[in-house]
């Protein structure tokens, strides 16, 4: 009998196993496939590797600094091989070796939840005083005529197949307008691939509208063909795939399906209550409807039922483990930073302005442009802005008046800058707290303070570090 049995070896599952082991538990992880789940194997890590490679190519060929010029050649086979080597090394060091260090038993095989204390793996039953479900999610494949045939022929794929390719197609059509399509369409276009993106509603619809429109314009200017339409059929035409949509059709050598993700609830045997987003219903302690069973990560349906984030999954795993071991930890979704790794990136945390207005809270919001800080000029990257959303003074919950409710960073190094706002929300800081903060100079951090100063003055009419 184990103290804790974790069903799933992805980000949430491994984080839960490690935390439980640190707290003195005897832990087993039941896992099918490579450890690390989506993020390290076919998600965050390989995608950011390609994004960074594409960024370096663009910056070298279009330098800001006069007197410097370069022409970059891309050997895709070598690049993809290097990407896989990085994935393998990170999986070994951050997942396999870490679990080994904490003496966590790894039971390989497809596990099913039998009851509140039992996970069945083949003919074997693995029992635990507490169980943490972390079975993750998989790409959602829409019912489009001809799509499954194209996938069977290796001419259409999701992220799971794409990051296993040995050769890069010369042209790709994306179905979907979310983070994956935005990030990879820009990166691949920069690497010389002909790219089109077909999406039905708003591009990056889970971000604030101002950010969505910014990225749409950004990608269009970089040669990504954006098509707002509904895909009606997929047909193989020789060595190409023809994607038909409500406004016509487009052909490419390959099709990338980026139409969202679906929680892997099948191994749960119908024992756990599901939420409206199709994932396992949990409370802030990550407790499920079955006493003694916790759930963490993508199987809970993602943030707002749409955003499947590694950092959120890992934190949920830690919270689940602490509580499974008798502690009292809570997961706060409002403090989770969310990043779309375009260039510049779109990073957000907390409440969107649209949510605050629709929810009747109202929003006192201000923004500052990146071109107002010296760091943008010294680095040749002045495109973007930083926006802060605060609870208005009239908000009925007095303890929240004037506090930072959310933030949006569309700027170079946004994935780093947003962490300051995540901490601000976690600690309940106000705009005044940021104004009193002194960032280094020259740095993009100065723009955070300027966004706070924007509540009282025009941030473009201040000297460096002024205000």
Short mmCIF file of C-alpha atoms in Angstrom, two decimals:
data_model
loop_
_atom_site.label_atom_id
_atom_site.label_comp_id
_atom_site.label_asym_id
_atom_site.label_seq_id
_atom_site.Cartn_x
_atom_site.Cartn_y
_atom_site.Cartn_z
CA UNK A 1 0.00 0.00 0.00
CA UNK A 2 1.40 3.38 -1.04
CA UNK A 3 0.67 6.62 0.73
CA UNK A 4 0.00 8.33 -2.60
CA UNK A 5 -0.56 6.88 -6.06
CA UNK A 6 -0.35 9.33 -8.95
CA UNK A 7 -2.11 8.38 -12.17
CA UNK A 8 -0.17 10.15 -14.93
CA UNK A 9 3.48 11.17 -15.39
CA UNK A 10 3.18 14.60 -16.97
CA UNK A 11 3.90 17.96 -15.42
CA UNK A 12 1.11 17.78 -12.83
CA UNK A 13 1.74 14.15 -11.96
CA UNK A 14 5.49 14.47 -11.50
CA UNK A 15 5.15 17.69 -9.50
CA UNK A 16 2.60 15.95 -7.25
CA UNK A 17 4.80 12.88 -6.81
CA UNK A 18 7.87 14.93 -5.91
CA UNK A 19 5.98 17.08 -3.41
CA UNK A 20 4.38 14.08 -1.75
CA UNK A 21 7.78 12.38 -1.50
CA UNK A 22 9.29 15.53 0.01
CA UNK A 23 6.57 15.37 2.66
CA UNK A 24 7.56 11.81 3.55
CA UNK A 25 5.14 9.78 1.47
CA UNK A 26 5.79 6.47 -0.22
CA UNK A 27 4.78 7.30 -3.79
CA UNK A 28 4.07 5.47 -7.02
CA UNK A 29 3.50 7.01 -10.44
CA UNK A 30 1.49 5.03 -12.97
CA UNK A 31 2.38 6.23 -16.43
CA UNK A 32 2.05 5.18 -20.05
CA UNK A 33 4.52 6.64 -22.54
CA UNK A 34 7.45 8.98 -21.95
CA UNK A 35 7.58 10.87 -18.68
CA UNK A 36 6.95 14.60 -18.82
CA UNK A 37 3.69 14.49 -20.71
CA UNK A 38 2.83 17.04 -23.36
CA UNK A 39 4.94 20.00 -22.27
CA UNK A 40 8.45 18.64 -22.39
CA UNK A 41 7.89 16.11 -25.17
CA UNK A 42 5.53 17.62 -27.73
CA UNK A 43 4.57 21.04 -26.37
CA UNK A 44 6.28 23.90 -24.58
CA UNK A 45 9.89 22.77 -24.90
CA UNK A 46 10.15 21.83 -28.60
CA UNK A 47 7.91 24.70 -29.68
CA UNK A 48 9.92 27.31 -27.78
CA UNK A 49 13.11 25.81 -29.20
CA UNK A 50 11.88 26.44 -32.75
CA UNK A 51 10.49 29.85 -31.81
CA UNK A 52 13.86 30.94 -30.43
CA UNK A 53 15.70 29.61 -33.50
CA UNK A 54 13.35 31.57 -35.76
CA UNK A 55 13.81 34.68 -33.63
CA UNK A 56 17.58 34.51 -33.93
CA UNK A 57 17.33 34.16 -37.70
CA UNK A 58 15.07 37.17 -38.04
CA UNK A 59 17.17 39.37 -35.74
CA UNK A 60 20.34 38.44 -37.60
CA UNK A 61 18.89 39.17 -41.03
CA UNK A 62 17.01 42.32 -39.99
CA UNK A 63 19.28 43.92 -37.42
CA UNK A 64 18.47 47.17 -35.71
CA UNK A 65 22.14 48.10 -35.45
CA UNK A 66 23.61 49.81 -38.50
CA UNK A 67 26.82 48.31 -39.81
CA UNK A 68 25.78 44.73 -39.05
CA UNK A 69 24.39 42.38 -41.68
CA UNK A 70 24.02 38.62 -42.05
CA UNK A 71 22.41 35.89 -44.12
CA UNK A 72 21.27 32.82 -42.20
CA UNK A 73 20.91 29.37 -43.76
CA UNK A 74 18.58 26.87 -42.10
CA UNK A 75 19.33 23.15 -42.19
CA UNK A 76 15.98 21.84 -41.00
CA UNK A 77 17.01 18.22 -40.52
CA UNK A 78 19.82 19.24 -38.17
CA UNK A 79 17.58 21.74 -36.37
CA UNK A 80 14.87 19.15 -35.76
CA UNK A 81 17.43 16.63 -34.54
CA UNK A 82 18.88 19.16 -32.12
CA UNK A 83 15.36 19.94 -30.89
CA UNK A 84 14.80 16.26 -30.09
CA UNK A 85 18.14 16.05 -28.27
CA UNK A 86 17.16 18.99 -26.07
CA UNK A 87 13.79 17.36 -25.32
CA UNK A 88 15.41 14.05 -24.38
CA UNK A 89 17.99 15.69 -22.13
CA UNK A 90 15.42 17.83 -20.33
CA UNK A 91 13.07 14.87 -19.87
CA UNK A 92 15.91 12.85 -18.38
CA UNK A 93 17.17 15.57 -16.01
CA UNK A 94 13.88 17.17 -14.91
CA UNK A 95 11.60 14.13 -14.81
CA UNK A 96 13.31 10.73 -14.88
CA UNK A 97 16.27 11.63 -12.66
CA UNK A 98 14.17 13.72 -10.27
CA UNK A 99 11.72 10.88 -9.62
CA UNK A 100 14.62 8.51 -9.16
CA UNK A 101 16.21 10.89 -6.63
CA UNK A 102 13.06 10.85 -4.50
CA UNK A 103 12.70 7.03 -4.74
CA UNK A 104 9.35 7.28 -6.47
CA UNK A 105 8.25 3.96 -7.97
CA UNK A 106 7.38 4.23 -11.65
CA UNK A 107 4.84 1.68 -12.81
CA UNK A 108 4.66 1.61 -16.58
CA UNK A 109 1.36 0.88 -18.21
CA UNK A 110 -2.06 2.33 -18.93
CA UNK A 111 -3.78 2.81 -15.60
CA UNK A 112 -7.49 3.00 -14.76
CA UNK A 113 -9.13 4.35 -11.64
CA UNK A 114 -10.95 1.39 -10.07
CA UNK A 115 -12.04 3.00 -6.79
CA UNK A 116 -10.94 5.66 -4.29
CA UNK A 117 -7.86 3.65 -3.31
CA UNK A 118 -7.05 1.57 -6.39
CA UNK A 119 -5.51 2.11 -9.80
CA UNK A 120 -5.57 -0.92 -12.08
CA UNK A 121 -2.68 -1.44 -14.51
CA UNK A 122 -3.32 -4.48 -16.66
CA UNK A 123 -3.90 -7.32 -14.23
CA UNK A 124 -2.10 -5.50 -11.40
CA UNK A 125 -3.82 -3.40 -8.78
CA UNK A 126 -1.85 -0.50 -7.29
CA UNK A 127 -3.32 0.69 -4.01
CA UNK A 128 -2.82 4.00 -2.23
CA UNK A 129 -4.27 5.78 0.77
CA UNK A 130 -4.76 8.78 -1.52
CA UNK A 131 -4.88 9.00 -5.30
CA UNK A 132 -4.01 11.98 -7.49
CA UNK A 133 -5.40 11.87 -11.02
CA UNK A 134 -3.21 13.66 -13.57
CA UNK A 135 -4.03 12.00 -16.87
CA UNK A 136 -3.61 15.17 -18.92
CA UNK A 137 -5.29 16.08 -22.19
CA UNK A 138 -4.94 15.35 -25.89
CA UNK A 139 -5.35 17.38 -29.08
CA UNK A 140 -8.95 17.86 -30.12
CA UNK A 141 -9.48 16.67 -33.68
CA UNK A 142 -12.65 18.17 -35.22
CA UNK A 143 -15.03 16.11 -37.35
CA UNK A 144 -14.08 17.44 -40.77
CA UNK A 145 -14.63 15.30 -43.87
CA UNK A 146 -11.32 13.95 -45.14
CA UNK A 147 -9.26 15.03 -42.12
CA UNK A 148 -8.79 11.57 -40.59
CA UNK A 149 -7.69 10.19 -43.96
CA UNK A 150 -5.11 12.95 -44.31
CA UNK A 151 -3.84 12.19 -40.80
CA UNK A 152 -3.61 8.48 -41.60
CA UNK A 153 -1.55 9.34 -44.70
CA UNK A 154 0.85 11.45 -42.63
CA UNK A 155 -0.14 14.67 -44.39
CA UNK A 156 -2.05 16.16 -41.45
CA UNK A 157 -0.96 16.13 -37.83
CA UNK A 158 -1.39 17.59 -34.36
CA UNK A 159 1.46 18.80 -32.18
CA UNK A 160 2.04 15.20 -31.06
CA UNK A 161 3.07 14.13 -34.56
CA UNK A 162 4.60 17.42 -35.68
CA UNK A 163 7.40 17.43 -33.11
CA UNK A 164 8.38 13.91 -34.12
CA UNK A 165 8.97 14.83 -37.78
CA UNK A 166 12.43 14.32 -39.28
CA UNK A 167 11.79 16.63 -42.23
CA UNK A 168 9.98 19.96 -42.36
CA UNK A 169 7.18 20.48 -44.94
CA UNK A 170 7.71 23.42 -47.29
CA UNK A 171 4.20 24.73 -46.64
CA UNK A 172 1.72 24.29 -43.79
CA UNK A 173 -1.91 25.24 -43.16
CA UNK A 174 -3.03 25.59 -39.54
CA UNK A 175 -6.59 24.95 -38.44
CA UNK A 176 -7.28 27.03 -35.32
CA UNK A 177 -6.54 30.51 -34.07
CA UNK A 178 -5.18 29.82 -30.60
CA UNK A 179 -1.76 30.06 -29.02
CA UNK A 180 -0.21 27.08 -30.84
CA UNK A 181 -1.20 28.39 -34.26
CA UNK A 182 -0.08 31.93 -33.44
CA UNK A 183 3.32 30.89 -32.08
CA UNK A 184 4.29 28.29 -34.65
CA UNK A 185 2.89 30.10 -37.70
CA UNK A 186 5.14 33.07 -36.97
CA UNK A 187 8.17 30.92 -36.17
CA UNK A 188 7.84 28.72 -39.24
CA UNK A 189 7.23 31.70 -41.52
CA UNK A 190 10.46 33.24 -40.20
CA UNK A 191 12.27 29.98 -40.94
CA UNK A 192 11.12 30.11 -44.55
CA UNK A 193 7.98 27.96 -44.50
CA UNK A 194 4.89 29.13 -46.40
CA UNK A 195 2.16 29.40 -43.75
CA UNK A 196 -1.59 29.98 -43.67
CA UNK A 197 -3.91 29.98 -40.64
CA UNK A 198 -7.65 29.32 -40.85
CA UNK A 199 -9.75 30.25 -37.81
CA UNK A 200 -13.48 30.65 -37.26
CA UNK A 201 -13.95 33.37 -34.68
CA UNK A 202 -11.57 35.82 -33.05
CA UNK A 203 -7.84 35.19 -33.24
CA UNK A 204 -6.47 34.46 -29.74
CA UNK A 205 -10.03 34.88 -28.48
CA UNK A 206 -9.05 34.19 -24.86
CA UNK A 207 -6.81 37.25 -24.74
CA UNK A 208 -7.95 40.86 -24.48
CA UNK A 209 -9.21 42.18 -27.80
CA UNK A 210 -6.42 44.74 -28.04
CA UNK A 211 -3.84 41.94 -27.84
CA UNK A 212 -5.65 39.74 -30.36
CA UNK A 213 -5.75 42.49 -32.95
CA UNK A 214 -2.09 43.31 -32.28
CA UNK A 215 -1.02 39.73 -33.03
CA UNK A 216 -3.24 39.48 -36.11
CA UNK A 217 -1.57 42.55 -37.59
CA UNK A 218 1.86 41.34 -36.52
CA UNK A 219 1.52 37.97 -38.25
CA UNK A 220 0.01 39.46 -41.39
CA UNK A 221 2.94 41.86 -41.68
CA UNK A 222 5.36 38.94 -41.42
CA UNK A 223 3.79 37.05 -44.30
CA UNK A 224 1.42 34.69 -42.49
CA UNK A 225 -1.78 34.30 -44.48
CA UNK A 226 -4.75 34.71 -42.11
CA UNK A 227 -8.12 33.35 -43.22
CA UNK A 228 -11.21 33.91 -41.09
CA UNK A 229 -13.52 31.09 -42.16
CA UNK A 230 -14.92 27.70 -41.21
CA UNK A 231 -13.15 24.62 -42.58
CA UNK A 232 -15.60 22.41 -44.47
CA UNK A 233 -13.47 19.60 -45.90
CA UNK A 234 -9.96 18.26 -46.40
CA UNK A 235 -8.88 16.49 -49.56
CA UNK A 236 -5.56 14.99 -50.66
CA UNK A 237 -4.40 16.33 -54.00
CA UNK A 238 -1.29 14.43 -55.05
CA UNK A 239 1.45 15.55 -52.67
CA UNK A 240 -0.61 18.38 -51.25
CA UNK A 241 -3.55 18.79 -48.91
CA UNK A 242 -6.41 21.00 -50.02
CA UNK A 243 -8.30 22.61 -47.17
CA UNK A 244 -11.71 23.87 -48.19
CA UNK A 245 -13.36 26.58 -46.16
CA UNK A 246 -16.39 28.84 -46.30
CA UNK A 247 -14.46 31.43 -48.32
CA UNK A 248 -12.66 29.17 -50.78
CA UNK A 249 -9.72 26.80 -50.38
CA UNK A 250 -5.98 26.72 -49.75
CA UNK A 251 -3.35 24.09 -50.50
CA UNK A 252 -0.19 23.11 -48.67
CA UNK A 253 2.18 20.22 -48.24
CA UNK A 254 0.88 19.58 -44.73
CA UNK A 255 -1.97 20.42 -42.38
CA UNK A 256 -1.51 21.24 -38.69
CA UNK A 257 -4.60 20.73 -36.50
CA UNK A 258 -4.52 23.19 -33.59
CA UNK A 259 -8.19 23.15 -32.61
CA UNK A 260 -7.87 22.95 -28.83
CA UNK A 261 -7.47 20.10 -26.35
CA UNK A 262 -9.70 17.53 -24.66
CA UNK A 263 -9.16 16.20 -21.10
CA UNK A 264 -8.27 12.50 -20.85
CA UNK A 265 -11.16 11.37 -18.68
CA UNK A 266 -11.51 7.85 -20.10
CA UNK A 267 -9.17 6.24 -17.50
CA UNK A 268 -11.39 7.53 -14.69
CA UNK A 269 -14.19 5.04 -15.27
CA UNK A 270 -16.95 7.58 -14.74
CA UNK A 271 -16.17 7.69 -11.03
CA UNK A 272 -15.50 11.43 -10.86
CA UNK A 273 -17.93 14.27 -11.48
CA UNK A 274 -17.09 16.43 -14.49
CA UNK A 275 -17.31 20.19 -14.81
CA UNK A 276 -18.91 22.23 -17.60
CA UNK A 277 -15.61 22.29 -19.52
CA UNK A 278 -15.50 18.50 -19.76
CA UNK A 279 -12.69 18.09 -17.24
CA UNK A 280 -12.73 16.66 -13.74
CA UNK A 281 -14.53 19.00 -11.35
CA UNK A 282 -12.27 20.13 -8.49
CA UNK A 283 -12.32 22.74 -5.76
CA UNK A 284 -9.47 25.09 -4.83
CA UNK A 285 -7.87 22.24 -2.85
CA UNK A 286 -7.93 20.06 -6.01
CA UNK A 287 -10.37 17.65 -4.33
CA UNK A 288 -12.73 15.72 -6.62
CA UNK A 289 -16.24 14.42 -5.96
CA UNK A 290 -14.75 11.14 -4.67
CA UNK A 291 -13.26 11.52 -1.16
CA UNK A 292 -9.54 10.74 -1.07
CA UNK A 293 -9.09 11.34 -4.78
CA UNK A 294 -7.55 14.56 -6.11
CA UNK A 295 -7.08 15.77 -9.68
CA UNK A 296 -4.50 18.13 -11.15
CA UNK A 297 -3.37 19.47 -14.49
CA UNK A 298 -5.00 19.33 -17.90
CA UNK A 299 -7.50 16.63 -16.91
CA UNK A 300 -9.31 19.32 -14.90
CA UNK A 301 -10.09 21.14 -18.15
CA UNK A 302 -7.51 23.93 -18.14
CA UNK A 303 -7.95 27.52 -17.03
CA UNK A 304 -11.38 28.76 -18.13
CA UNK A 305 -11.81 25.46 -19.96
CA UNK A 306 -9.42 26.48 -22.70
CA UNK A 307 -5.93 27.39 -21.51
CA UNK A 308 -3.82 24.33 -20.80
CA UNK A 309 -0.70 25.61 -19.05
CA UNK A 310 2.30 23.75 -17.68
CA UNK A 311 2.83 26.16 -14.80
CA UNK A 312 -0.80 25.83 -13.71
CA UNK A 313 -0.65 22.04 -13.98
CA UNK A 314 2.49 21.77 -11.87
CA UNK A 315 1.11 24.10 -9.21
CA UNK A 316 -2.13 22.12 -9.08
CA UNK A 317 -0.09 18.96 -8.63
CA UNK A 318 1.75 20.49 -5.67
CA UNK A 319 -1.51 21.68 -4.08
CA UNK A 320 -3.06 18.24 -4.52
CA UNK A 321 -0.05 16.53 -2.94
CA UNK A 322 0.05 18.88 0.06
CA UNK A 323 -3.62 18.30 0.77
CA UNK A 324 -3.36 14.56 0.18
CA UNK A 325 -0.72 14.55 2.92
CA UNK A 326 -2.96 16.39 5.37
CA UNK A 327 -1.98 19.97 4.59
CA UNK A 328 -4.08 22.95 3.56
CA UNK A 329 -3.01 24.42 0.22
CA UNK A 330 -5.16 26.27 -2.30
CA UNK A 331 -4.82 26.92 -6.02
CA UNK A 332 -5.42 30.50 -7.17
CA UNK A 333 -6.07 30.61 -10.94
CA UNK A 334 -5.98 34.42 -11.01
CA UNK A 335 -2.29 34.41 -10.11
CA UNK A 336 -1.24 32.10 -12.99
CA UNK A 337 0.72 33.92 -15.74
CA UNK A 338 -0.39 33.05 -19.27
CA UNK A 339 1.92 33.58 -22.25
CA UNK A 340 1.54 33.30 -26.00
CA UNK A 341 5.12 33.11 -27.25
CA UNK A 342 4.86 35.18 -30.38
CA UNK A 343 7.51 37.86 -30.91
CA UNK A 344 6.81 40.10 -29.12
CA UNK A 345 5.01 37.79 -26.74
CA UNK A 346 1.54 38.30 -25.28
CA UNK A 347 1.52 37.70 -21.53
CA UNK A 348 -1.40 38.15 -19.18
CA UNK A 349 -2.45 37.39 -15.63
CA UNK A 350 -5.59 37.88 -13.58
CA UNK A 351 -8.78 39.37 -14.96
CA UNK A 352 -9.23 40.75 -18.45
CA UNK A 353 -10.85 44.15 -18.87
CA UNK A 354 -13.71 42.52 -20.80
CA UNK A 355 -14.37 40.09 -17.94
CA UNK A 356 -14.44 42.87 -15.35
CA UNK A 357 -16.90 44.93 -17.35
CA UNK A 358 -19.18 41.99 -18.19
CA UNK A 359 -19.10 40.86 -14.59
CA UNK A 360 -20.33 44.23 -13.37
CA UNK A 361 -17.11 45.00 -11.53
CA UNK A 362 -15.92 47.71 -13.86
CA UNK A 363 -12.30 48.42 -14.62
CA UNK A 364 -9.93 51.28 -13.97
CA UNK A 365 -7.29 50.54 -16.60
CA UNK A 366 -4.23 52.30 -17.99
CA UNK A 367 -1.38 51.47 -20.38
CA UNK A 368 2.11 52.61 -21.31
CA UNK A 369 3.93 52.07 -24.62
CA UNK A 370 7.25 50.25 -24.73
CA UNK A 371 8.72 53.06 -26.83
CA UNK A 372 8.56 55.22 -23.70
CA UNK A 373 11.45 53.34 -22.08
CA UNK A 374 15.12 53.67 -22.96
CA UNK A 375 15.68 49.89 -23.02
CA UNK A 376 13.48 49.62 -26.09
CA UNK A 377 15.68 52.08 -27.95
CA UNK A 378 19.00 50.54 -26.91
CA UNK A 379 17.81 47.09 -27.99
CA UNK A 380 15.94 48.17 -31.08
CA UNK A 381 12.64 46.71 -29.85
CA UNK A 382 10.09 49.43 -29.20
CA UNK A 383 6.90 47.67 -30.31
CA UNK A 384 4.30 46.84 -27.69
CA UNK A 385 2.64 48.06 -24.53
CA UNK A 386 1.90 47.23 -20.91
CA UNK A 387 -1.62 47.51 -19.49
CA UNK A 388 -2.79 47.31 -15.88
CA UNK A 389 -6.38 46.52 -14.83
CA UNK A 390 -7.37 47.55 -11.32
CA UNK A 391 -10.52 47.23 -9.24
CA UNK A 392 -12.30 50.60 -9.33
CA UNK A 393 -12.64 52.65 -6.17
CA UNK A 394 -16.40 52.06 -6.29
CA UNK A 395 -16.00 48.27 -6.19
CA UNK A 396 -18.20 46.99 -3.37
CA UNK A 397 -15.58 44.73 -1.79
CA UNK A 398 -13.60 47.37 0.05
CA UNK A 399 -10.48 45.24 0.50
CA UNK A 400 -10.02 45.13 -3.27
CA UNK A 401 -10.39 48.82 -4.05
CA UNK A 402 -7.47 50.02 -6.13
CA UNK A 403 -5.73 46.64 -6.12
CA UNK A 404 -4.28 45.17 -9.30
CA UNK A 405 -6.81 42.75 -10.76
CA UNK A 406 -5.02 41.85 -13.96
CA UNK A 407 -2.33 42.85 -16.42
CA UNK A 408 -1.51 42.50 -20.09
CA UNK A 409 2.05 42.71 -21.40
CA UNK A 410 2.59 42.76 -25.17
CA UNK A 411 6.28 43.46 -25.36
CA UNK A 412 9.78 42.04 -25.68
CA UNK A 413 10.53 39.77 -22.70
CA UNK A 414 6.84 39.75 -21.78
CA UNK A 415 7.19 36.22 -20.41
CA UNK A 416 9.55 37.63 -17.76
CA UNK A 417 7.79 40.93 -17.09
CA UNK A 418 4.42 39.31 -16.40
CA UNK A 419 5.88 37.56 -13.35
CA UNK A 420 5.99 40.89 -11.50
CA UNK A 421 2.25 41.31 -12.00
CA UNK A 422 1.60 37.70 -10.99
CA UNK A 423 3.38 38.42 -7.72
CA UNK A 424 1.44 41.68 -7.36
CA UNK A 425 -1.86 39.83 -7.63
CA UNK A 426 -0.68 37.10 -5.29
CA UNK A 427 0.31 39.67 -2.65
CA UNK A 428 -2.62 42.03 -3.23
CA UNK A 429 -0.48 44.97 -4.35
CA UNK A 430 -1.80 48.28 -5.68
CA UNK A 431 -0.67 50.63 -8.41
CA UNK A 432 0.92 52.80 -5.73
CA UNK A 433 3.10 49.88 -4.67
CA UNK A 434 4.47 49.60 -8.21
CA UNK A 435 5.09 53.34 -8.39
CA UNK A 436 7.23 53.12 -5.26
CA UNK A 437 9.18 50.19 -6.75
CA UNK A 438 12.51 51.06 -8.40
CA UNK A 439 13.46 48.88 -11.40
CA UNK A 440 16.95 48.64 -12.88
CA UNK A 441 17.90 50.93 -15.76
CA UNK A 442 17.87 50.56 -18.66
CA UNK A 443 15.43 47.67 -18.56
CA UNK A 444 11.96 46.82 -19.76
CA UNK A 445 11.01 46.67 -16.11
CA UNK A 446 10.82 50.46 -16.23
CA UNK A 447 7.75 50.07 -18.45
CA UNK A 448 5.92 48.28 -15.62
CA UNK A 449 6.36 51.31 -13.42
CA UNK A 450 5.35 53.64 -16.26
CA UNK A 451 2.12 51.69 -16.68
CA UNK A 452 1.42 52.31 -12.99
CA UNK A 453 2.30 56.01 -13.34
CA UNK A 454 -0.14 56.19 -16.27
CA UNK A 455 -2.96 56.23 -13.72
CA UNK A 456 -1.81 59.71 -12.71
CA UNK A 457 0.13 61.22 -15.62
CA UNK A 458 1.14 60.79 -19.25
CA UNK A 459 3.97 58.19 -19.12
CA UNK A 460 5.44 59.45 -22.41
CA UNK A 461 6.09 62.85 -20.81
CA UNK A 462 8.51 61.66 -18.14
CA UNK A 463 12.30 61.52 -18.09
CA UNK A 464 14.11 58.19 -17.73
CA UNK A 465 13.31 56.73 -14.27
CA UNK A 466 11.27 59.86 -13.59
CA UNK A 467 7.94 60.28 -11.89
#
